[in-house]
XYZ file of C-alpha atoms in Angstrom:
609
model
C 63.490 7.443 -37.601
C 64.014 9.955 -34.818
C 62.731 12.700 -37.101
C 59.603 10.751 -37.880
C 59.054 10.122 -34.166
C 59.425 13.824 -33.374
C 57.017 14.728 -36.187
C 54.519 12.291 -34.758
C 54.827 13.854 -31.313
C 54.398 17.293 -32.793
C 51.360 16.060 -34.652
C 49.817 14.792 -31.401
C 50.708 17.895 -29.486
C 50.508 20.622 -32.056
C 51.432 23.549 -29.841
C 54.639 21.937 -28.600
C 56.765 23.727 -31.198
C 54.836 26.966 -31.529
C 56.766 30.149 -31.531
C 57.054 31.825 -28.143
C 54.634 34.628 -29.022
C 52.026 32.199 -30.300
C 52.409 30.026 -27.200
C 51.958 33.049 -24.973
C 48.786 33.956 -26.859
C 47.424 30.434 -26.375
C 48.231 30.568 -22.659
C 46.442 33.876 -22.345
C 43.329 32.502 -24.048
C 43.355 29.435 -21.800
C 43.678 31.667 -18.751
C 40.799 33.867 -19.903
C 38.645 30.786 -20.528
C 39.418 29.450 -17.057
C 38.548 32.809 -15.535
C 35.292 32.865 -17.481
C 34.427 29.367 -16.256
C 35.160 30.348 -12.651
C 33.004 33.426 -13.007
C 30.159 31.398 -14.505
C 30.520 28.834 -11.708
C 30.467 31.581 -9.102
C 27.431 33.182 -10.715
C 25.680 29.811 -10.847
C 26.567 29.107 -7.248
C 25.295 32.517 -6.231
C 22.058 31.892 -8.128
C 21.457 28.662 -6.177
C 19.200 29.254 -3.230
C 19.740 26.965 -0.268
C 16.933 25.541 1.814
C 15.564 28.014 4.344
C 16.560 27.785 8.002
C 13.441 28.854 9.849
C 13.643 29.800 13.508
C 11.055 28.860 16.061
C 9.512 32.321 15.793
C 8.829 31.679 12.087
C 6.241 29.034 12.973
C 2.768 30.381 13.812
C 1.677 29.685 17.364
C -2.023 28.774 17.326
C -2.184 27.319 20.820
C -2.396 23.674 19.754
C 0.087 21.351 18.128
C 0.468 22.209 14.451
C 1.954 18.780 13.839
C -1.108 17.004 15.219
C -3.425 19.055 13.023
C -1.410 18.308 9.880
C -0.973 14.688 10.985
C -4.723 14.063 11.290
C -5.742 15.961 8.153
C -2.966 14.390 6.047
C -3.835 10.895 7.240
C -7.517 11.380 6.460
C -6.606 12.629 2.993
C -4.378 9.589 2.469
C -7.123 7.182 3.594
C -9.682 8.556 1.161
C -7.088 9.084 -1.556
C -6.094 5.428 -1.319
C -9.747 4.400 -1.583
C -10.665 6.515 -4.612
C -7.493 5.564 -6.469
C -7.809 1.839 -5.767
C -11.486 1.136 -6.412
C -11.508 2.149 -10.124
C -8.577 -0.235 -10.724
C -10.403 -3.432 -9.802
C -13.731 -2.025 -11.001
C -12.255 -1.790 -14.490
C -11.135 -5.429 -14.312
C -14.563 -6.582 -13.073
C -16.315 -4.569 -15.771
C -14.088 -6.096 -18.443
C -14.824 -9.631 -17.161
C -18.539 -8.879 -17.308
C -18.205 -7.549 -20.845
C -16.267 -10.569 -22.108
C -18.569 -13.097 -20.380
C -21.827 -11.227 -21.121
C -22.685 -11.535 -17.435
C -24.541 -8.448 -16.212
C -23.889 -9.400 -12.595
C -20.265 -8.301 -12.940
C -21.317 -5.052 -14.549
C -23.851 -4.290 -11.814
C -21.340 -5.097 -9.092
C -18.662 -2.897 -10.659
C -21.133 -0.029 -10.953
C -22.119 -0.370 -7.305
C -18.473 -0.344 -6.211
C -17.992 2.913 -8.112
C -20.859 4.451 -6.176
C -18.748 4.193 -3.019
C -15.718 5.664 -4.746
C -17.721 8.600 -6.092
C -19.026 9.545 -2.660
C -15.556 9.245 -1.164
C -14.033 11.417 -3.890
C -15.662 14.614 -2.664
C -14.412 13.939 0.874
C -10.924 13.276 -0.504
C -10.883 16.660 -2.205
C -12.176 18.306 0.963
C -9.347 16.909 3.088
C -6.818 17.599 0.320
C -7.744 21.273 0.284
C -7.693 21.399 4.082
C -4.246 19.805 4.116
C -2.808 22.319 1.659
C -4.302 25.175 3.682
C -2.888 23.840 6.963
C 0.572 23.332 5.493
C 0.786 26.810 3.966
C -0.493 28.461 7.155
C 1.415 26.420 9.741
C 4.644 25.614 7.859
C 5.094 28.521 5.395
C 8.888 28.251 4.979
C 8.724 24.545 4.360
C 5.986 24.891 1.768
C 7.799 27.737 0.029
C 10.836 25.495 -0.244
C 8.812 22.560 -1.604
C 7.169 24.867 -4.152
C 10.595 26.064 -5.242
C 11.969 22.527 -5.555
C 9.041 21.012 -7.447
C 8.015 24.192 -9.272
C 5.773 23.566 -12.249
C 5.180 19.942 -11.179
C 2.635 21.315 -8.695
C 0.722 22.804 -11.624
C 0.839 19.462 -13.419
C -0.593 17.831 -10.304
C -3.480 20.320 -10.234
C -4.215 19.702 -13.929
C -4.177 15.928 -13.339
C -6.554 16.342 -10.417
C -9.102 18.217 -12.542
C -8.667 15.663 -15.335
C -9.313 12.814 -12.937
C -12.420 14.538 -11.592
C -13.789 14.928 -15.099
C -13.034 11.330 -16.069
C -14.467 9.961 -12.824
C -17.821 11.658 -13.265
C -18.070 10.732 -16.967
C -17.105 7.134 -16.152
C -19.720 6.788 -13.414
C -22.630 8.718 -14.903
C -21.985 7.366 -18.411
C -22.192 3.760 -17.236
C -25.706 2.983 -18.484
C -25.377 5.178 -21.589
C -22.265 3.243 -22.706
C -23.182 -0.225 -21.511
C -23.488 -2.439 -24.596
C -21.776 -3.112 -27.921
C -19.018 -0.851 -29.156
C -20.082 1.815 -26.669
C -18.751 -0.456 -23.940
C -15.264 -0.161 -25.407
C -15.585 3.615 -25.093
C -16.562 3.208 -21.465
C -13.699 0.808 -20.774
C -11.303 3.272 -22.395
C -12.593 5.984 -20.089
C -11.932 3.678 -17.149
C -8.419 2.995 -18.395
C -7.720 6.723 -18.732
C -9.157 7.323 -15.271
C -6.786 4.765 -13.777
C -3.804 6.073 -15.748
C -4.397 9.587 -14.439
C -5.049 8.340 -10.915
C -1.859 6.277 -10.844
C 0.112 9.245 -12.169
C -1.309 11.377 -9.360
C -0.165 8.726 -6.900
C 3.432 8.602 -8.103
C 3.657 12.397 -8.322
C 2.489 12.779 -4.722
C 4.852 9.990 -3.661
C 7.781 11.983 -5.024
C 7.073 14.696 -2.435
C 7.066 12.162 0.373
C 10.247 10.398 -0.701
C 12.010 13.710 -1.345
C 11.412 14.604 2.313
C 12.927 11.268 3.392
C 15.766 10.927 0.877
C 16.234 14.165 -1.090
C 17.766 14.013 -4.549
C 18.517 16.653 -7.175
C 19.691 19.106 -4.496
C 23.071 19.811 -2.939
C 23.928 19.455 0.738
C 22.505 22.908 1.434
C 19.223 22.062 -0.230
C 19.790 24.162 -3.363
C 18.255 22.650 -6.480
C 20.987 21.442 -8.859
C 19.029 18.915 -10.927
C 15.973 18.936 -13.144
C 12.546 17.868 -11.957
C 13.115 14.242 -12.967
C 16.306 14.082 -10.884
C 14.396 15.553 -7.955
C 11.576 13.021 -8.274
C 13.516 9.801 -8.780
C 15.028 9.508 -5.326
C 16.140 6.117 -3.990
C 12.840 5.474 -2.190
C 10.471 6.593 -4.935
C 9.925 3.324 -6.803
C 9.725 1.143 -3.661
C 7.102 3.469 -2.213
C 5.198 3.599 -5.520
C 4.934 -0.189 -5.601
C 4.111 -0.497 -1.902
C 1.339 2.096 -1.995
C -0.114 0.802 -5.257
C -0.524 -2.711 -3.864
C -1.588 -1.513 -0.421
C -4.248 0.760 -1.915
C -5.828 -2.146 -3.804
C -5.870 -4.330 -0.676
C -7.329 -1.432 1.335
C -9.942 -0.637 -1.326
C -10.985 -4.295 -1.505
C -11.373 -4.423 2.277
C -13.512 -1.260 2.372
C -15.941 -2.353 -0.348
C -16.070 -5.749 1.380
C -17.341 -4.011 4.510
C -19.963 -2.266 2.379
C -21.067 -5.637 1.003
C -21.267 -7.039 4.546
C -23.321 -4.022 5.634
C -25.751 -4.604 2.779
C -25.830 -8.372 3.385
C -26.785 -7.989 7.033
C -29.519 -5.474 6.207
C -30.866 -7.340 3.166
C -34.506 -8.474 3.389
C -34.678 -10.885 0.458
C -32.777 -14.020 -0.478
C -31.825 -12.490 -3.829
C -30.310 -9.436 -2.159
C -28.409 -11.607 0.322
C -27.045 -13.732 -2.536
C -25.936 -10.612 -4.442
C -24.144 -9.029 -1.505
C -22.669 -12.340 -0.409
C -21.100 -12.580 -3.852
C -19.907 -8.966 -3.580
C -18.337 -9.724 -0.221
C -16.595 -12.793 -1.605
C -15.226 -10.778 -4.541
C -14.055 -7.993 -2.238
C -12.283 -10.399 0.090
C -10.704 -12.084 -2.934
C -9.305 -8.709 -4.072
C -8.121 -7.684 -0.599
C -6.334 -10.955 0.200
C -4.866 -11.384 -3.280
C -3.354 -7.886 -3.091
C -2.310 -8.341 0.527
C -0.241 -11.494 -0.064
C 2.578 -9.773 -2.044
C 2.401 -6.612 0.094
C 5.020 -7.732 2.677
C 7.540 -8.228 -0.135
C 7.046 -4.651 -1.300
C 7.467 -3.586 2.330
C 10.727 -5.513 2.583
C 12.021 -3.749 -0.531
C 11.087 -0.343 0.850
C 12.785 -0.973 4.199
C 15.862 -2.409 2.470
C 16.164 0.803 0.457
C 15.684 2.862 3.618
C 18.555 0.948 5.247
C 20.687 1.362 2.119
C 20.083 5.112 2.081
C 20.571 5.697 5.809
C 21.373 3.030 8.363
C 20.411 5.522 11.062
C 16.893 5.684 9.652
C 16.639 1.908 9.442
C 17.919 1.297 12.941
C 15.584 3.942 14.365
C 12.620 2.269 12.684
C 13.400 -1.358 13.437
C 15.642 -1.202 16.486
C 14.938 2.095 18.261
C 11.904 3.565 19.965
C 9.758 2.946 16.897
C 10.472 -0.789 17.085
C 7.776 -1.223 19.731
C 5.199 -0.099 17.215
C 6.091 -3.087 15.075
C 4.626 -5.300 17.791
C 1.310 -3.522 17.208
C 1.886 -3.927 13.482
C 2.214 -7.670 14.025
C -1.116 -7.775 15.858
C -2.860 -5.843 13.094
C -1.419 -7.930 10.255
C -2.322 -11.119 12.107
C -5.854 -9.749 12.531
C -6.043 -9.334 8.756
C -4.800 -12.864 8.214
C -7.159 -14.343 10.809
C -10.172 -12.463 9.403
C -9.309 -13.260 5.795
C -8.792 -16.953 6.514
C -11.917 -17.217 8.632
C -14.026 -15.667 5.877
C -12.612 -18.129 3.349
C -13.296 -21.096 5.635
C -16.841 -19.868 6.279
C -17.418 -19.309 2.584
C -16.474 -22.900 1.793
C -19.794 -23.904 3.354
C -21.529 -22.577 0.236
C -20.729 -25.740 -1.678
C -20.753 -29.427 -0.823
C -17.427 -29.914 -2.574
C -15.655 -28.143 0.284
C -15.843 -31.295 2.454
C -12.838 -32.643 0.520
C -10.594 -29.939 1.941
C -12.013 -29.043 5.348
C -9.614 -31.400 7.143
C -6.815 -28.972 6.268
C -8.381 -26.052 8.120
C -7.322 -27.142 11.632
C -3.678 -27.438 10.568
C -3.779 -24.018 8.912
C -5.320 -22.573 12.075
C -2.563 -24.079 14.253
C 0.177 -22.552 12.060
C -1.570 -19.177 12.100
C -1.853 -19.161 15.902
C 1.747 -20.275 16.441
C 2.945 -17.702 13.906
C 0.986 -14.982 15.682
C 2.508 -15.906 19.058
C 6.038 -15.791 17.663
C 5.455 -12.540 15.798
C 4.206 -10.624 18.846
C 6.961 -11.871 21.163
C 9.272 -8.911 21.945
C 13.029 -9.371 22.245
C 13.360 -7.299 25.417
C 10.833 -6.496 28.083
C 11.166 -3.992 30.929
C 11.752 -6.155 34.024
C 12.096 -5.367 37.711
C 15.400 -6.109 39.427
C 13.888 -9.204 41.073
C 12.697 -10.502 37.723
C 16.134 -9.924 36.176
C 17.727 -11.807 39.064
C 15.364 -14.744 38.582
C 15.927 -14.810 34.813
C 19.690 -14.468 35.148
C 19.779 -11.557 32.694
C 17.691 -8.987 30.837
C 16.608 -11.493 28.209
C 14.302 -14.441 28.737
C 16.346 -17.606 28.150
C 13.649 -19.351 26.096
C 11.481 -16.635 24.570
C 14.188 -14.113 23.736
C 15.363 -15.921 20.541
C 11.789 -15.666 19.291
C 11.939 -11.881 19.567
C 14.463 -11.326 16.791
C 13.875 -11.093 13.068
C 14.851 -14.637 11.979
C 12.054 -16.151 14.085
C 9.587 -13.493 12.966
C 10.489 -13.992 9.321
C 9.768 -17.698 9.646
C 6.418 -16.922 11.267
C 5.437 -14.303 8.670
C 6.279 -16.374 5.617
C 4.625 -19.528 6.972
C 1.470 -17.546 7.716
C 1.470 -16.161 4.176
C 1.975 -19.616 2.686
C -0.888 -21.195 4.640
C -3.119 -18.198 3.889
C -2.558 -18.851 0.211
C -3.397 -22.502 0.915
C -6.754 -21.371 2.365
C -7.274 -19.270 -0.724
C -6.391 -22.187 -2.970
C -8.667 -24.766 -1.336
C -11.495 -22.223 -1.359
C -11.137 -21.865 -5.120
C -11.015 -25.633 -5.524
C -14.022 -26.252 -3.275
C -16.606 -25.839 -6.044
C -14.549 -27.504 -8.779
C -14.300 -31.104 -9.958
C -11.042 -31.262 -11.867
C -11.178 -33.399 -14.975
C -7.764 -33.056 -16.640
C -5.969 -36.377 -17.105
C -2.817 -35.185 -15.310
C -4.575 -34.022 -12.136
C -2.666 -36.503 -9.920
C 0.659 -35.233 -11.218
C -0.496 -31.635 -10.843
C -1.578 -32.193 -7.250
C 1.675 -34.006 -6.440
C 3.683 -31.143 -7.940
C 1.735 -28.581 -5.906
C 2.257 -30.563 -2.676
C 5.977 -30.865 -3.427
C 6.233 -27.102 -3.987
C 4.562 -26.458 -0.622
C 6.880 -28.890 1.198
C 10.056 -27.494 -0.370
C 8.979 -23.882 0.222
C 8.131 -24.501 3.889
C 11.433 -26.364 4.316
C 13.317 -23.446 2.739
C 11.618 -20.889 4.959
C 12.367 -22.813 8.153
C 15.930 -23.847 7.229
C 16.976 -20.392 5.980
C 15.469 -18.741 9.046
C 17.147 -21.047 11.580
C 20.524 -21.714 9.945
C 21.261 -18.276 8.498
C 19.402 -16.439 11.235
C 21.070 -18.018 14.278
C 24.299 -19.688 13.123
C 25.867 -17.180 10.684
C 26.856 -13.507 10.778
C 24.582 -10.541 10.099
C 25.243 -10.359 6.347
C 23.849 -13.856 5.829
C 20.955 -13.174 8.201
C 19.721 -10.417 5.925
C 20.370 -12.545 2.844
C 18.262 -15.389 4.201
C 15.109 -13.328 3.730
C 15.703 -13.424 -0.041
C 15.391 -17.228 0.030
C 12.238 -16.979 2.121
C 10.654 -14.334 -0.114
C 11.468 -16.336 -3.237
C 10.084 -19.547 -1.760
C 6.820 -17.870 -0.775
C 6.412 -16.182 -4.145
C 7.051 -19.485 -5.936
C 4.195 -21.057 -3.980
C 1.811 -18.221 -4.907
C 2.759 -18.000 -8.575
C 2.946 -21.772 -9.072
C -0.386 -22.238 -7.289
C -2.143 -19.721 -9.537
C -0.608 -21.140 -12.729
C -1.164 -24.829 -11.902
C -4.739 -24.231 -10.770
C -5.514 -22.207 -13.889
C -4.327 -25.069 -16.058
C -6.108 -27.713 -14.000
C -9.408 -25.782 -13.994
C -9.695 -26.068 -17.784
C -12.758 -28.150 -18.485
C -13.442 -28.597 -14.752
C -16.997 -29.211 -13.602
C -18.327 -26.421 -11.397
C -20.475 -27.460 -8.448
C -23.432 -25.258 -7.494
C -22.788 -22.634 -4.806
C -25.496 -21.452 -2.463
C -24.825 -17.725 -2.454
C -26.377 -15.990 0.516
C -26.251 -19.054 2.754
C -23.293 -18.099 4.902
C -23.251 -17.261 8.565
C -23.598 -13.683 9.780
C -20.347 -14.222 11.681
C -18.458 -14.360 8.399
C -19.682 -10.851 7.586
C -18.123 -9.504 10.785
C -14.808 -10.817 9.489
C -15.318 -8.503 6.510
C -15.819 -5.615 8.943
C -12.589 -6.518 10.734
C -10.532 -6.227 7.549
C -10.937 -2.480 6.847
C -10.569 -1.658 10.551
C -7.237 -3.482 10.731
C -6.110 -2.124 7.364
C -6.932 1.460 8.353
C -5.197 1.171 11.695
C -2.185 -0.411 10.024
C -1.917 2.291 7.368
C -2.030 5.024 9.995
C 0.600 3.293 12.119
C 3.038 2.517 9.315
C 2.584 5.972 7.806
C 3.618 7.480 11.118
C 6.703 5.222 11.359
C 7.786 6.072 7.822
C 7.419 9.775 8.492
C 9.064 9.715 11.924
C 12.382 8.296 10.726
C 13.128 11.846 9.516
C 13.235 12.814 13.219
C 13.858 16.605 13.465
C 14.080 17.267 9.724
C 11.436 18.607 7.361
C 13.675 17.356 4.552
C 16.202 14.859 5.817
C 19.715 16.386 6.262
C 18.670 19.424 4.192
C 16.048 21.468 6.033
C 15.669 21.262 9.792
C 12.384 21.368 11.614
C 12.733 24.013 14.309
C 9.084 24.073 15.286
C 7.984 23.267 18.867
C 7.029 19.766 17.593
C 10.475 18.746 16.312
C 10.692 15.602 18.428
C 9.406 12.040 18.297
C 6.257 11.891 20.415
C 5.713 9.299 23.107
C 4.280 5.917 22.187
C 1.115 6.794 24.112
C 0.625 9.933 22.005
C 1.227 7.938 18.848
C -1.240 5.254 19.911
C -3.947 7.774 20.797
C -3.532 9.796 17.613
C -3.389 6.791 15.310
C -6.442 5.270 16.985
C -8.316 8.584 16.912
C -7.759 9.139 13.193
C -8.742 5.521 12.497
C -12.039 5.975 14.341
C -12.642 9.264 12.524
C -12.179 7.552 9.166
C -14.542 4.745 10.152
C -17.202 7.303 11.095
C -16.852 8.922 7.682
C -16.975 5.466 6.113
C -20.298 4.732 7.796
C -21.563 8.020 6.414
C -20.485 6.955 2.905
C -22.230 3.596 3.299
C -25.368 5.372 4.463
C -25.299 7.778 1.509
C -24.701 4.925 -0.941
C -27.597 2.992 0.588
C -29.833 6.071 0.616
C -29.441 6.528 -3.127
C -31.127 3.156 -3.700
C -34.225 3.896 -1.617
C -37.361 5.202 -3.326
C -40.225 6.645 -1.357
C -43.724 5.430 -2.208
C -45.698 8.373 -3.582
C -48.442 9.499 -1.206
C -51.988 8.627 -2.171
C -54.224 11.523 -3.324
C -56.437 12.813 -0.533
C -59.710 12.081 -2.434
C -58.788 8.500 -3.293
C -58.669 5.401 -1.156
C -55.220 3.899 -0.452
C -54.557 0.642 -2.394
C -54.153 -2.352 -0.165
C -50.600 -3.213 -1.403
C -49.369 0.373 -0.908
C -50.779 0.484 2.567
C -49.054 -2.795 3.331
């Protein structure tokens, strides 16, 4: 038995009973292999190139702030990039609806939306080229490092850019040539390819941004140790992809809505006013529908930022940058106010809206109260006399409203009632005929009541009477409750609208004031994008690439809030000026000059008129 056991052990460890010479030979081979591995490791380590460590003298001194130049040019490129990537997405959907319903109005509207995108595309490329030039000239070491990290991906990006340009021009100029029958499928396929390439461009460019915030695929010295996929798929990549994709659609909808308002106010005929009123309604529908889930994508992004680096998260939400979130609250509330007001004004187009107008005052009250809570800061700079009167640095009544639990309650209630505005607007011109309409309405009311109860209870109980872990967790309940309202509302309404009678709508008969609400949307969206883009970028503080490559330029500090406010406002105004130029160009293309009358002929009466 012992012999068998020993044989088994020998079988498992074959060299245990080797002769001494053979064992020595095996040891020598193992030693040589280990030496070879160490040499290979050393050679590999030597081949790895760490991130550069530029000194201040390595940055060109051009007499003005290099950061401000890159800041402005990059933001302008992002504005126009967001517009030209977003518009073809909902244009394709509108075109498909027109094709399936044989309604040329959809097709004409989609084509007109693309006119704006086409004009903006050239400006996008102009600012993109200017941005690349500024970066290579003003931050050469940084750009050399990024080129080394992403390598051939840059070439892929360039190829995608040319492919998108080609598809965009074929899609726009081939519209009328591929309008009917099977040719329309070819045109829709072109639109699908255009959007696929555009979305790929977006996620590729996002990988550069997220690599700077949360580098992956490199070691602590910045040397590349992973393949290009490992470099791209950092912890913030997917959250930013989703956030920008949704935000771009909301932004694009707001911009084309302003174009529709511009055309509505300048229209001379009732038919033109009706057309552009319908365009404005569609644009607002797109902007608000995309905006409603946007805060959830923002929550995911910030949660991942916190998970990656608590220092980054605290700097954004609790440090100097926290004051900018008060401005963010004002801008988001502006979007909600403008979007709701436009919906309420639009309900006047149909007589059926009188059934729901009693709800508007309650929605308005919740929006105003939510706004007041959202903009209330936790701490304010007081004088010593004021502190003495208050009995501390925090206001005894208002201070609890300045922390996140109260703001979360305000935000989610505002989103829920905004969806309610959206829902009653859609119902205003419908007479529901399904037999279970009472049950459907009761179910929808119950969902609203439970969701609002959840939002308030989770915010108060978990926000003020439990520890921090549960405070953060309470937002999950609030997000879920709000999403249930939105999803359930869309599904229930879709089922209830089957066979519903549609009341006539008087397109074009809305107040001019409602059109100014459409102007307010892109202004607030643009300002908000510039502000939040700055916050996201500033959490890197004095790093080009966080913890890997330091920024040693003269601008390696967080600027004052006044500088931020002025720059963000300036770039917003600059974009709006360019936007007016685009509207003017798009309008100019539709104007035809009356040919002059020959000199030897009399002028016809109608031409003279």
